[in-house]
Amino acid sequence: MEKQHIYITRKIPNELLQPYQEQFHFSMWEKESEPVPREVLLEKVEHVAGILCLLTDQIDEEVFNKAKHLQLVANMAVGYDNIDVEAAKARQVVVTNTPDVLTETTADLTFALLMATARRIVEANEFIKKDEWKDWSPFLLAGSDIHHQTIGIVGMGRIGEAVARRAKGFGMNILYYNRSRKMEAEQELDATYVSFEKLLTEADFVVCLTPLTSDTHQIFNKQAFEKMKQSAIFINASRGMTMDEQALYEALKAGEIKAAGLDVFATEPIRASHPLLELDNVVCLPHIGSASVATRENMIKLCLENLSSYFKGHGAKTPVE
Ligand code: DGY
């Protein structure tokens, strides 16, 4: 059987590729911490049957037009807003993502971010490092309680449910808003389905875990932040484009909401000069939701399994839509 050509847009460990060397001829962008330049991507995809790409790569019309032999795009992420799925469909190119393998890891990080923001963990760490700790005092770095508060989860997919399970362990009251109702989650987790507006007005923690689509683009806008409680904490671990960053900045600065924990930004990476970083009540992370070594390896493995299964004629394991 002739080996299929696969282009990998970032350096990944050779030992993960090893089991597939018989089936594929791989070529790869050899840098680990730098995305492949656009012109290199466009050149490299010309003769390939498959691409293993990251969320930093825009796989759009231009790429599909170049990649005349392309059959499958394996995205190393559960979110796939970096891929023009309609353009892929029109050319019968299969797109796969990495659901399930990252659910618990991403939920851990989301809850860690919620806790760090509520209890001012990062600020407290900085406080000691800057040698500002002179004494114990009643309200020194006092934050917000988490236990028995109300969490509002926007986007009750797999990760939303996993966050809800953690919230249940903290005795939280769970509200959620989603495209469709999740009856099992309601039963298992005592989660209550509410409208987006009700969630915004009632939640102490508003947690965004919804995929980025044309419907969710900037759903967290000025009006949304205005509806939240003044004591509300906003957490975003999905995609930065779900929020209007300027509106968030203004809401935080004006004290319309209390704090924010962000793992994602409208344009990534952000620089140290980003306005949100001026604010003490914001905890920012560099999009590390799924970043445990084991999970990142599992995500890569799932991409490779998708490619392997598809090209053996057994179909992709986790195609999108
Ligand atoms: C995803 O998978 O979509 C995350 O944002 C990166 O792990």
Coordinates of N, CA and C in Angstrom, one line a residue, residues 58-280:
Q58 N -5.1 28.6 10.7 CA -6.3 28.9 10.0 C -6.4 28.0 8.7
I59 N -7.4 27.0 8.8 CA -7.5 26.1 7.7 C -8.8 26.6 6.9
D60 N -8.5 27.4 5.9 CA -9.6 28.1 5.2 C -9.6 27.8 3.7
E61 N -10.5 28.5 3.0 CA -10.6 28.3 1.5 C -9.2 28.3 0.9
E62 N -8.4 29.2 1.3 CA -7.1 29.3 0.6 C -6.3 28.0 0.7
V63 N -6.3 27.5 2.0 CA -5.6 26.2 2.2 C -6.3 25.1 1.4
F64 N -7.6 25.0 1.4 CA -8.3 24.0 0.7 C -8.0 24.1 -0.8
N65 N -7.9 25.3 -1.3 CA -7.7 25.5 -2.7 C -6.3 25.0 -3.1
K66 N -5.4 25.1 -2.2 CA -4.0 24.7 -2.5 C -3.9 23.2 -2.3
A67 N -4.6 22.6 -1.3 CA -4.4 21.2 -1.0 C -5.4 20.3 -1.8
K68 N -5.0 20.2 -3.0 CA -5.9 19.5 -4.0 C -6.2 18.0 -3.6
H69 N -5.2 17.4 -2.9 CA -5.3 16.0 -2.6 C -5.8 15.7 -1.2
L70 N -6.2 16.8 -0.5 CA -6.5 16.7 0.9 C -7.8 15.9 1.2
Q71 N -7.7 15.0 2.1 CA -8.9 14.2 2.5 C -9.3 14.4 3.9
L72 N -8.3 14.6 4.8 CA -8.7 14.7 6.2 C -7.9 15.8 6.9
V73 N -8.5 16.6 7.8 CA -7.8 17.6 8.6 C -8.1 17.1 10.1
A74 N -7.0 16.8 10.8 CA -7.2 16.4 12.2 C -6.7 17.6 13.1
N75 N -7.7 18.2 13.7 CA -7.4 19.3 14.6 C -7.1 18.9 16.0
M76 N -5.9 19.4 16.5 CA -5.5 19.0 17.8 C -6.2 19.9 18.9
A77 N -7.5 19.8 18.9 CA -8.3 20.7 19.8 C -9.7 20.2 19.7
V78 N -10.5 20.4 20.8 CA -11.9 20.1 20.7 C -12.6 21.2 19.9
G79 N -12.2 22.4 20.1 CA -12.8 23.5 19.3 C -12.2 23.5 17.9
Y80 N -13.0 23.9 16.9 CA -12.5 23.8 15.6 C -12.9 25.1 14.8
D81 N -13.1 26.2 15.5 CA -13.4 27.5 14.9 C -12.3 28.0 14.0
N82 N -11.1 27.4 14.0 CA -10.0 27.7 13.1 C -10.1 27.1 11.8
I83 N -11.1 26.2 11.6 CA -11.3 25.5 10.4 C -12.6 25.9 9.7
D84 N -12.5 26.2 8.4 CA -13.8 26.5 7.7 C -14.4 25.1 7.3
V85 N -15.3 24.7 8.2 CA -15.9 23.4 8.0 C -16.8 23.3 6.8
E86 N -17.4 24.4 6.5 CA -18.3 24.4 5.3 C -17.4 24.2 4.0
A87 N -16.3 24.9 4.0 CA -15.4 24.8 2.8 C -14.9 23.3 2.7
A88 N -14.6 22.7 3.9 CA -14.1 21.4 3.9 C -15.2 20.4 3.4
K89 N -16.4 20.6 3.9 CA -17.6 19.8 3.4 C -17.8 19.9 1.9
A90 N -17.7 21.1 1.4 CA -17.9 21.3 0.0 C -16.9 20.5 -0.8
R91 N -15.7 20.2 -0.3 CA -14.7 19.4 -1.0 C -14.6 18.0 -0.5
Q92 N -15.6 17.6 0.4 CA -15.6 16.3 1.0 C -14.3 16.0 1.7
V93 N -13.8 17.0 2.4 CA -12.7 16.8 3.3 C -13.2 16.6 4.7
V94 N -12.8 15.5 5.3 CA -13.3 15.2 6.7 C -12.5 16.0 7.7
V95 N -13.2 16.6 8.7 CA -12.5 17.3 9.8 C -12.7 16.6 11.1
T96 N -11.7 16.4 11.8 CA -11.8 15.7 13.1 C -11.3 16.6 14.2
N97 N -11.8 16.4 15.4 CA -11.3 17.2 16.6 C -11.0 16.2 17.7
T98 N -10.7 16.7 18.9 CA -10.3 15.8 20.0 C -11.2 15.9 21.2
P99 N -12.5 15.4 21.1 CA -13.4 15.5 22.3 C -13.0 14.4 23.3
D100 N -13.6 14.4 24.4 CA -13.4 13.4 25.5 C -12.0 13.4 26.1
V101 N -11.0 13.2 25.3 CA -9.7 13.0 25.9 C -9.2 14.2 26.8
L102 N -9.8 15.4 26.5 CA -9.4 16.6 27.3 C -10.4 17.1 28.3
T103 N -11.5 16.4 28.4 CA -12.6 16.9 29.1 C -12.3 17.2 30.6
E104 N -11.7 16.2 31.3 CA -11.5 16.3 32.7 C -10.4 17.3 33.0
T105 N -9.3 17.2 32.1 CA -8.2 18.2 32.3 C -8.6 19.6 32.2
T106 N -9.5 19.8 31.2 CA -9.9 21.2 30.9 C -10.9 21.7 32.0
A107 N -11.7 20.7 32.5 CA -12.6 21.1 33.6 C -11.7 21.4 34.9
D108 N -10.7 20.6 35.1 CA -9.8 20.9 36.3 C -9.3 22.4 36.2
L109 N -8.8 22.7 35.0 CA -8.2 24.0 34.8 C -9.3 25.1 35.0
T110 N -10.4 24.9 34.4 CA -11.5 25.9 34.5 C -11.8 26.1 36.0
F111 N -11.9 25.0 36.7 CA -12.3 25.2 38.2 C -11.1 25.8 38.9
A112 N -9.9 25.5 38.6 CA -8.7 26.1 39.2 C -8.7 27.6 39.0
L113 N -9.1 28.0 37.8 CA -9.1 29.4 37.4 C -10.2 30.1 38.2
L114 N -11.3 29.4 38.3 CA -12.4 30.0 39.1 C -12.0 30.2 40.6
M115 N -11.3 29.2 41.1 CA -10.9 29.3 42.5 C -9.8 30.3 42.7
A116 N -8.9 30.3 41.7 CA -7.8 31.3 41.8 C -8.3 32.7 41.8
T117 N -9.3 32.9 41.0 CA -9.9 34.3 40.8 C -10.7 34.7 42.1
A118 N -11.5 33.7 42.5 CA -12.3 34.0 43.7 C -11.5 34.3 44.9
R119 N -10.5 33.4 45.1 CA -9.7 33.5 46.4 C -8.4 34.3 46.2
R120 N -8.3 35.0 45.1 CA -7.2 35.9 44.8 C -5.8 35.3 45.0
I121 N -5.7 34.0 44.5 CA -4.5 33.2 44.7 C -3.2 33.9 44.1
V122 N -3.4 34.4 42.8 CA -2.3 34.9 42.1 C -1.8 36.2 42.8
E123 N -2.8 37.0 43.1 CA -2.4 38.3 43.8 C -1.7 38.0 45.2
A124 N -2.2 37.0 45.9 CA -1.6 36.6 47.2 C -0.2 36.2 47.0
N125 N 0.1 35.4 46.0 CA 1.4 34.9 45.7 C 2.4 36.1 45.4
E126 N 1.9 37.0 44.5 CA 2.6 38.2 44.2 C 2.9 39.0 45.4
F127 N 2.0 39.1 46.3 CA 2.1 39.9 47.5 C 3.3 39.4 48.4
I128 N 3.4 38.1 48.5 CA 4.5 37.6 49.3 C 5.8 37.8 48.5
K129 N 5.8 37.5 47.2 CA 7.0 37.6 46.4 C 7.5 39.1 46.4
K130 N 6.6 40.0 46.5 CA 7.0 41.4 46.5 C 7.4 41.9 47.9
D131 N 7.4 41.0 48.9 CA 7.7 41.2 50.3 C 6.8 42.2 50.9
E132 N 5.5 42.1 50.6 CA 4.5 43.1 51.1 C 3.8 42.5 52.3
W133 N 4.1 41.3 52.7 CA 3.4 40.7 53.8 C 4.0 41.1 55.1
K134 N 3.3 42.1 55.8 CA 3.9 42.6 57.1 C 3.2 42.0 58.3
D135 N 1.9 41.7 58.1 CA 1.2 41.2 59.2 C -0.1 40.4 58.8
W136 N -0.7 39.7 59.7 CA -2.0 39.1 59.4 C -3.1 40.2 59.7
S137 N -4.1 40.3 58.9 CA -5.1 41.2 59.3 C -6.5 40.7 58.8
P138 N -7.6 41.1 59.4 CA -8.9 40.4 59.1 C -9.3 40.4 57.6
F139 N -9.0 41.4 56.9 CA -9.5 41.4 55.5 C -8.3 41.3 54.5
L140 N -7.2 40.9 55.0 CA -6.0 40.8 54.0 C -6.3 39.8 52.9
L141 N -6.4 40.3 51.7 CA -6.6 39.5 50.5 C -7.9 38.7 50.6
A142 N -8.9 39.2 51.3 CA -10.1 38.5 51.4 C -10.8 38.4 50.1
G143 N -11.3 37.3 49.7 CA -11.9 37.1 48.4 C -13.4 36.7 48.5
S144 N -13.8 35.9 47.5 CA -15.2 35.5 47.5 C -15.3 34.0 47.8
D145 N -16.4 33.6 48.5 CA -16.6 32.2 48.7 C -17.0 31.5 47.4
I146 N -16.7 30.2 47.4 CA -17.0 29.4 46.2 C -18.1 28.4 46.6
H147 N -17.9 27.7 47.8 CA -18.9 26.7 48.3 C -20.3 27.4 48.4
H148 N -21.3 26.6 48.1 CA -22.7 27.0 48.2 C -23.1 28.3 47.5
Q149 N -22.2 28.7 46.6 CA -22.6 29.9 45.7 C -23.3 29.3 44.4
T150 N -23.7 30.2 43.6 CA -24.4 29.8 42.4 C -23.4 29.9 41.2
I151 N -23.3 28.8 40.5 CA -22.4 28.8 39.3 C -23.4 28.8 38.1
G152 N -23.1 29.6 37.1 CA -23.9 29.6 35.8 C -23.0 29.2 34.7
I153 N -23.3 28.0 34.1 CA -22.4 27.5 33.1 C -23.1 27.7 31.7
V154 N -22.4 28.5 30.9 CA -22.9 28.8 29.5 C -22.2 27.8 28.6
G155 N -22.9 26.8 28.1 CA -22.3 25.8 27.2 C -22.1 24.5 28.0
M156 N -23.2 23.7 28.1 CA -23.2 22.5 28.9 C -22.8 21.3 28.0
G157 N -21.7 21.4 27.4 CA -21.2 20.2 26.7 C -20.4 19.3 27.7
R158 N -19.5 18.5 27.1 CA -18.8 17.5 28.0 C -18.0 18.3 29.1
I159 N -17.3 19.4 28.7 CA -16.5 20.1 29.7 C -17.4 20.8 30.7
G160 N -18.5 21.4 30.2 CA -19.5 22.0 31.1 C -20.0 21.1 32.1
E161 N -20.3 19.9 31.7 CA -20.8 18.9 32.7 C -19.7 18.5 33.7
A162 N -18.5 18.4 33.2 CA -17.4 18.0 34.1 C -17.1 19.1 35.1
V163 N -17.3 20.4 34.7 CA -17.2 21.5 35.6 C -18.3 21.5 36.6
A164 N -19.5 21.1 36.1 CA -20.7 21.1 37.0 C -20.5 20.0 38.1
R165 N -19.9 18.9 37.7 CA -19.6 17.8 38.7 C -18.7 18.3 39.8
R166 N -17.7 19.1 39.4 CA -16.8 19.7 40.4 C -17.6 20.7 41.3
A167 N -18.4 21.5 40.6 CA -19.2 22.5 41.4 C -20.1 21.8 42.4
K168 N -20.6 20.6 42.0 CA -21.5 19.9 42.9 C -20.8 19.5 44.1
G169 N -19.5 19.1 44.0 CA -18.7 18.7 45.1 C -18.5 19.8 46.1
F170 N -18.6 21.1 45.6 CA -18.4 22.2 46.4 C -19.8 22.7 46.9
G171 N -20.8 21.9 46.7 CA -22.1 22.3 47.2 C -22.7 23.5 46.5
M172 N -22.3 23.7 45.3 CA -22.8 24.9 44.6 C -24.2 24.6 44.0
N173 N -24.9 25.7 43.8 CA -26.2 25.7 43.1 C -25.8 25.8 41.6
I174 N -26.3 24.9 40.8 CA -25.8 24.9 39.4 C -26.9 25.3 38.4
L175 N -26.7 26.4 37.7 CA -27.5 26.8 36.6 C -26.8 26.6 35.3
Y176 N -27.5 26.4 34.2 CA -26.8 26.3 32.9 C -27.7 26.8 31.8
Y177 N -27.0 27.3 30.8 CA -27.7 27.7 29.6 C -26.9 27.0 28.4
N178 N -27.7 26.4 27.5 CA -27.2 25.6 26.4 C -28.2 25.7 25.3
R179 N -27.7 25.3 24.1 CA -28.6 25.2 22.9 C -29.7 24.3 23.2
S180 N -29.4 23.1 23.8 CA -30.5 22.2 24.1 C -30.4 21.8 25.6
R181 N -31.5 21.3 26.1 CA -31.5 20.9 27.5 C -30.8 19.6 27.7
K182 N -30.1 19.4 28.8 CA -29.4 18.2 29.1 C -30.1 17.5 30.3
M183 N -31.1 16.6 30.0 CA -31.9 16.0 31.1 C -31.1 15.2 32.0
E184 N -30.1 14.5 31.5 CA -29.3 13.6 32.3 C -28.5 14.4 33.3
A185 N -27.9 15.5 32.8 CA -27.1 16.4 33.7 C -28.0 17.0 34.7
E186 N -29.2 17.3 34.3 CA -30.1 17.9 35.3 C -30.4 17.0 36.5
Q187 N -30.6 15.7 36.1 CA -30.9 14.7 37.1 C -29.6 14.4 37.9
E188 N -28.5 14.1 37.3 CA -27.3 13.7 38.0 C -26.7 14.8 38.8
L189 N -26.8 16.0 38.3 CA -26.1 17.1 39.0 C -27.0 18.2 39.7
D190 N -28.3 17.9 39.6 CA -29.2 18.9 40.1 C -29.0 20.3 39.4
A191 N -28.7 20.2 38.1 CA -28.5 21.5 37.4 C -29.8 22.0 36.9
T192 N -30.0 23.3 36.9 CA -31.2 23.9 36.4 C -31.0 24.6 35.1
Y193 N -31.8 24.3 34.1 CA -31.7 25.0 32.8 C -32.4 26.4 33.0
V194 N -31.7 27.4 32.6 CA -32.3 28.8 32.6 C -32.0 29.5 31.4
S195 N -32.7 30.6 31.2 CA -32.4 31.5 30.0 C -31.0 32.1 30.2
F196 N -30.4 32.6 29.2 CA -29.1 33.3 29.3 C -29.2 34.5 30.2
E197 N -30.3 35.2 30.1 CA -30.5 36.4 30.9 C -30.6 36.1 32.4
K198 N -31.4 35.0 32.7 CA -31.6 34.6 34.1 C -30.2 34.2 34.7
L199 N -29.5 33.4 33.9 CA -28.2 33.0 34.3 C -27.3 34.2 34.7
L200 N -27.3 35.1 33.8 CA -26.4 36.3 34.0 C -26.8 37.0 35.3
T201 N -28.1 37.1 35.5 CA -28.6 37.9 36.7 C -28.4 37.2 38.0
E202 N -28.4 35.8 37.9 CA -28.4 35.1 39.2 C -27.1 34.4 39.6
A203 N -26.2 34.3 38.7 CA -25.0 33.5 39.0 C -24.0 34.3 39.7
D204 N -23.3 33.7 40.7 CA -22.2 34.4 41.3 C -20.9 34.1 40.5
F205 N -20.9 33.0 39.8 CA -19.8 32.7 38.8 C -20.4 32.4 37.5
V206 N -20.1 33.2 36.5 CA -20.6 33.0 35.1 C -19.4 32.3 34.4
V207 N -19.6 31.1 33.9 CA -18.5 30.4 33.3 C -18.8 30.1 31.9
C208 N -18.0 30.6 31.0 CA -18.2 30.4 29.6 C -17.4 29.2 29.1
L209 N -18.1 28.2 28.6 CA -17.5 27.0 28.0 C -18.2 26.7 26.7
T210 N -18.8 27.6 26.1 CA -19.5 27.4 24.8 C -18.5 27.4 23.6
P211 N -18.8 26.6 22.6 CA -17.9 26.7 21.4 C -18.1 28.1 20.8
L212 N -17.2 28.5 20.0 CA -17.3 29.8 19.3 C -18.0 29.5 18.0
T213 N -19.2 30.1 17.8 CA -20.0 30.0 16.5 C -20.5 31.4 16.2
S214 N -21.2 31.5 15.1 CA -21.7 32.8 14.8 C -22.8 33.3 15.9
D215 N -23.4 32.3 16.5 CA -24.4 32.6 17.6 C -23.7 33.0 18.9
T216 N -22.5 32.5 19.1 CA -21.9 32.8 20.4 C -20.8 33.9 20.3
H217 N -20.6 34.4 19.1 CA -19.6 35.4 18.9 C -20.0 36.6 19.8
Q218 N -19.1 37.0 20.7 CA -19.4 38.1 21.6 C -20.7 38.1 22.3
I219 N -21.1 36.9 22.8 CA -22.4 36.9 23.6 C -22.2 37.6 24.9
F220 N -20.9 37.6 25.3 CA -20.6 38.4 26.5 C -20.2 39.8 26.1
N221 N -21.2 40.6 26.0 CA -21.0 42.0 25.5 C -21.4 42.9 26.7
K222 N -21.4 44.2 26.4 CA -21.7 45.2 27.4 C -23.0 44.9 28.1
Q223 N -24.0 44.6 27.4 CA -25.3 44.3 28.0 C -25.2 43.1 28.9
A224 N -24.5 42.1 28.5 CA -24.4 40.9 29.3 C -23.7 41.2 30.6
F225 N -22.6 42.0 30.5 CA -21.8 42.3 31.8 C -22.7 43.2 32.7
E226 N -23.5 44.1 32.1 CA -24.4 44.9 32.9 C -25.4 44.1 33.7
K227 N -25.8 43.0 33.1 CA -26.9 42.2 33.8 C -26.3 41.4 34.9
M228 N -25.0 41.2 34.9 CA -24.4 40.4 36.0 C -24.4 41.1 37.3
K229 N -24.3 40.3 38.4 CA -24.3 40.9 39.8 C -22.9 41.7 39.9
Q230 N -22.9 42.7 40.7 CA -21.7 43.4 41.0 C -20.6 42.5 41.6
S231 N -21.1 41.5 42.3 CA -20.2 40.6 42.9 C -19.8 39.4 42.0
A232 N -20.3 39.4 40.8 CA -20.1 38.3 39.9 C -18.7 38.1 39.4
I233 N -18.3 36.9 39.3 CA -16.9 36.6 38.7 C -17.1 35.9 37.4
F234 N -16.5 36.4 36.4 CA -16.6 35.9 35.0 C -15.4 35.0 34.7
I235 N -15.7 33.8 34.2 CA -14.6 32.9 33.8 C -14.8 32.5 32.4
N236 N -13.7 32.6 31.6 CA -13.8 32.1 30.2 C -12.7 31.2 29.9
A237 N -13.1 29.9 29.6 CA -12.1 28.9 29.2 C -12.5 28.3 27.8
S238 N -13.3 29.0 27.0 CA -13.6 28.5 25.7 C -12.9 29.2 24.6
R239 N -13.4 30.3 24.1 CA -12.7 31.0 23.1 C -12.8 32.5 23.4
G240 N -11.8 33.3 23.2 CA -11.8 34.7 23.5 C -12.9 35.5 22.7
M241 N -13.2 35.1 21.5 CA -14.1 35.8 20.7 C -15.6 35.7 21.2
T242 N -15.8 34.9 22.2 CA -17.1 34.8 22.8 C -17.4 36.1 23.7
M243 N -16.3 36.8 24.0 CA -16.5 38.0 24.8 C -16.0 39.3 24.1
D244 N -16.6 40.4 24.4 CA -16.2 41.7 23.9 C -15.2 42.1 25.0
E245 N -13.9 42.0 24.7 CA -12.8 42.3 25.7 C -12.9 43.8 26.2
Q246 N -13.2 44.7 25.3 CA -13.3 46.1 25.7 C -14.4 46.3 26.7
A247 N -15.5 45.6 26.4 CA -16.7 45.7 27.4 C -16.4 45.1 28.7
L248 N -15.6 44.0 28.7 CA -15.2 43.3 29.9 C -14.3 44.2 30.7
Y249 N -13.3 44.8 30.0 CA -12.4 45.7 30.7 C -13.2 46.8 31.4
E250 N -14.1 47.4 30.6 CA -14.8 48.5 31.2 C -15.7 48.1 32.4
A251 N -16.3 46.9 32.3 CA -17.2 46.4 33.4 C -16.3 46.2 34.6
L252 N -15.1 45.6 34.4 CA -14.2 45.3 35.6 C -13.7 46.6 36.2
K253 N -13.3 47.6 35.3 CA -12.8 48.8 35.8 C -13.8 49.6 36.6
A254 N -15.1 49.6 36.0 CA -16.1 50.4 36.7 C -16.7 49.7 37.9
G255 N -16.3 48.5 38.2 CA -16.8 47.7 39.3 C -18.2 47.2 39.0
E256 N -18.6 47.0 37.7 CA -19.9 46.4 37.4 C -19.9 44.9 37.7
I257 N -18.7 44.3 37.5 CA -18.6 42.9 38.0 C -17.3 42.9 38.8
K258 N -17.1 41.8 39.6 CA -16.0 41.8 40.6 C -14.7 41.4 40.0
A259 N -14.7 40.4 39.2 CA -13.4 39.9 38.8 C -13.6 39.0 37.6
A260 N -12.5 38.6 36.9 CA -12.5 37.7 35.8 C -11.3 36.8 35.8
G261 N -11.5 35.6 35.3 CA -10.5 34.6 35.2 C -10.5 34.2 33.7
L262 N -9.4 34.4 33.0 CA -9.5 34.2 31.5 C -8.3 33.3 31.1
D263 N -8.7 32.2 30.4 CA -7.7 31.3 29.8 C -7.6 31.6 28.3
V264 N -8.5 32.5 27.8 CA -8.5 32.7 26.3 C -8.8 34.2 26.0
F265 N -8.4 34.6 24.8 CA -8.4 36.0 24.5 C -8.8 36.1 23.0
A266 N -9.3 37.3 22.6 CA -9.8 37.5 21.3 C -8.7 37.2 20.3
T267 N -7.5 37.8 20.5 CA -6.4 37.5 19.7 C -5.3 37.0 20.5
E268 N -4.8 35.8 20.2 CA -3.8 35.2 21.0 C -2.5 35.1 20.2
P269 N -1.3 35.2 20.8 CA -1.1 35.5 22.3 C -1.3 36.9 22.6
I270 N -1.7 37.2 23.8 CA -1.7 38.7 24.2 C -0.3 39.1 24.7
R271 N -0.1 40.4 24.7 CA 1.2 40.9 25.1 C 1.0 41.4 26.6
A272 N 2.1 41.7 27.2 CA 2.0 42.2 28.6 C 1.4 43.5 28.7
S273 N 1.3 44.2 27.6 CA 0.7 45.6 27.5 C -0.8 45.5 27.4
H274 N -1.4 44.3 27.3 CA -2.9 44.2 27.1 C -3.6 44.8 28.3
P275 N -4.6 45.7 28.0 CA -5.3 46.4 29.1 C -5.8 45.5 30.2
L276 N -6.3 44.4 29.9 CA -6.8 43.5 31.0 C -5.8 43.2 32.1
L277 N -4.5 43.2 31.6 CA -3.4 42.8 32.6 C -3.1 43.9 33.6
E278 N -3.6 45.1 33.3 CA -3.4 46.2 34.3 C -4.2 45.9 35.6
L279 N -5.3 45.1 35.4 CA -6.3 45.0 36.5 C -5.9 43.9 37.5
D280 N -6.0 44.3 38.8 CA -5.6 43.3 39.8 C -6.7 42.2 40.0

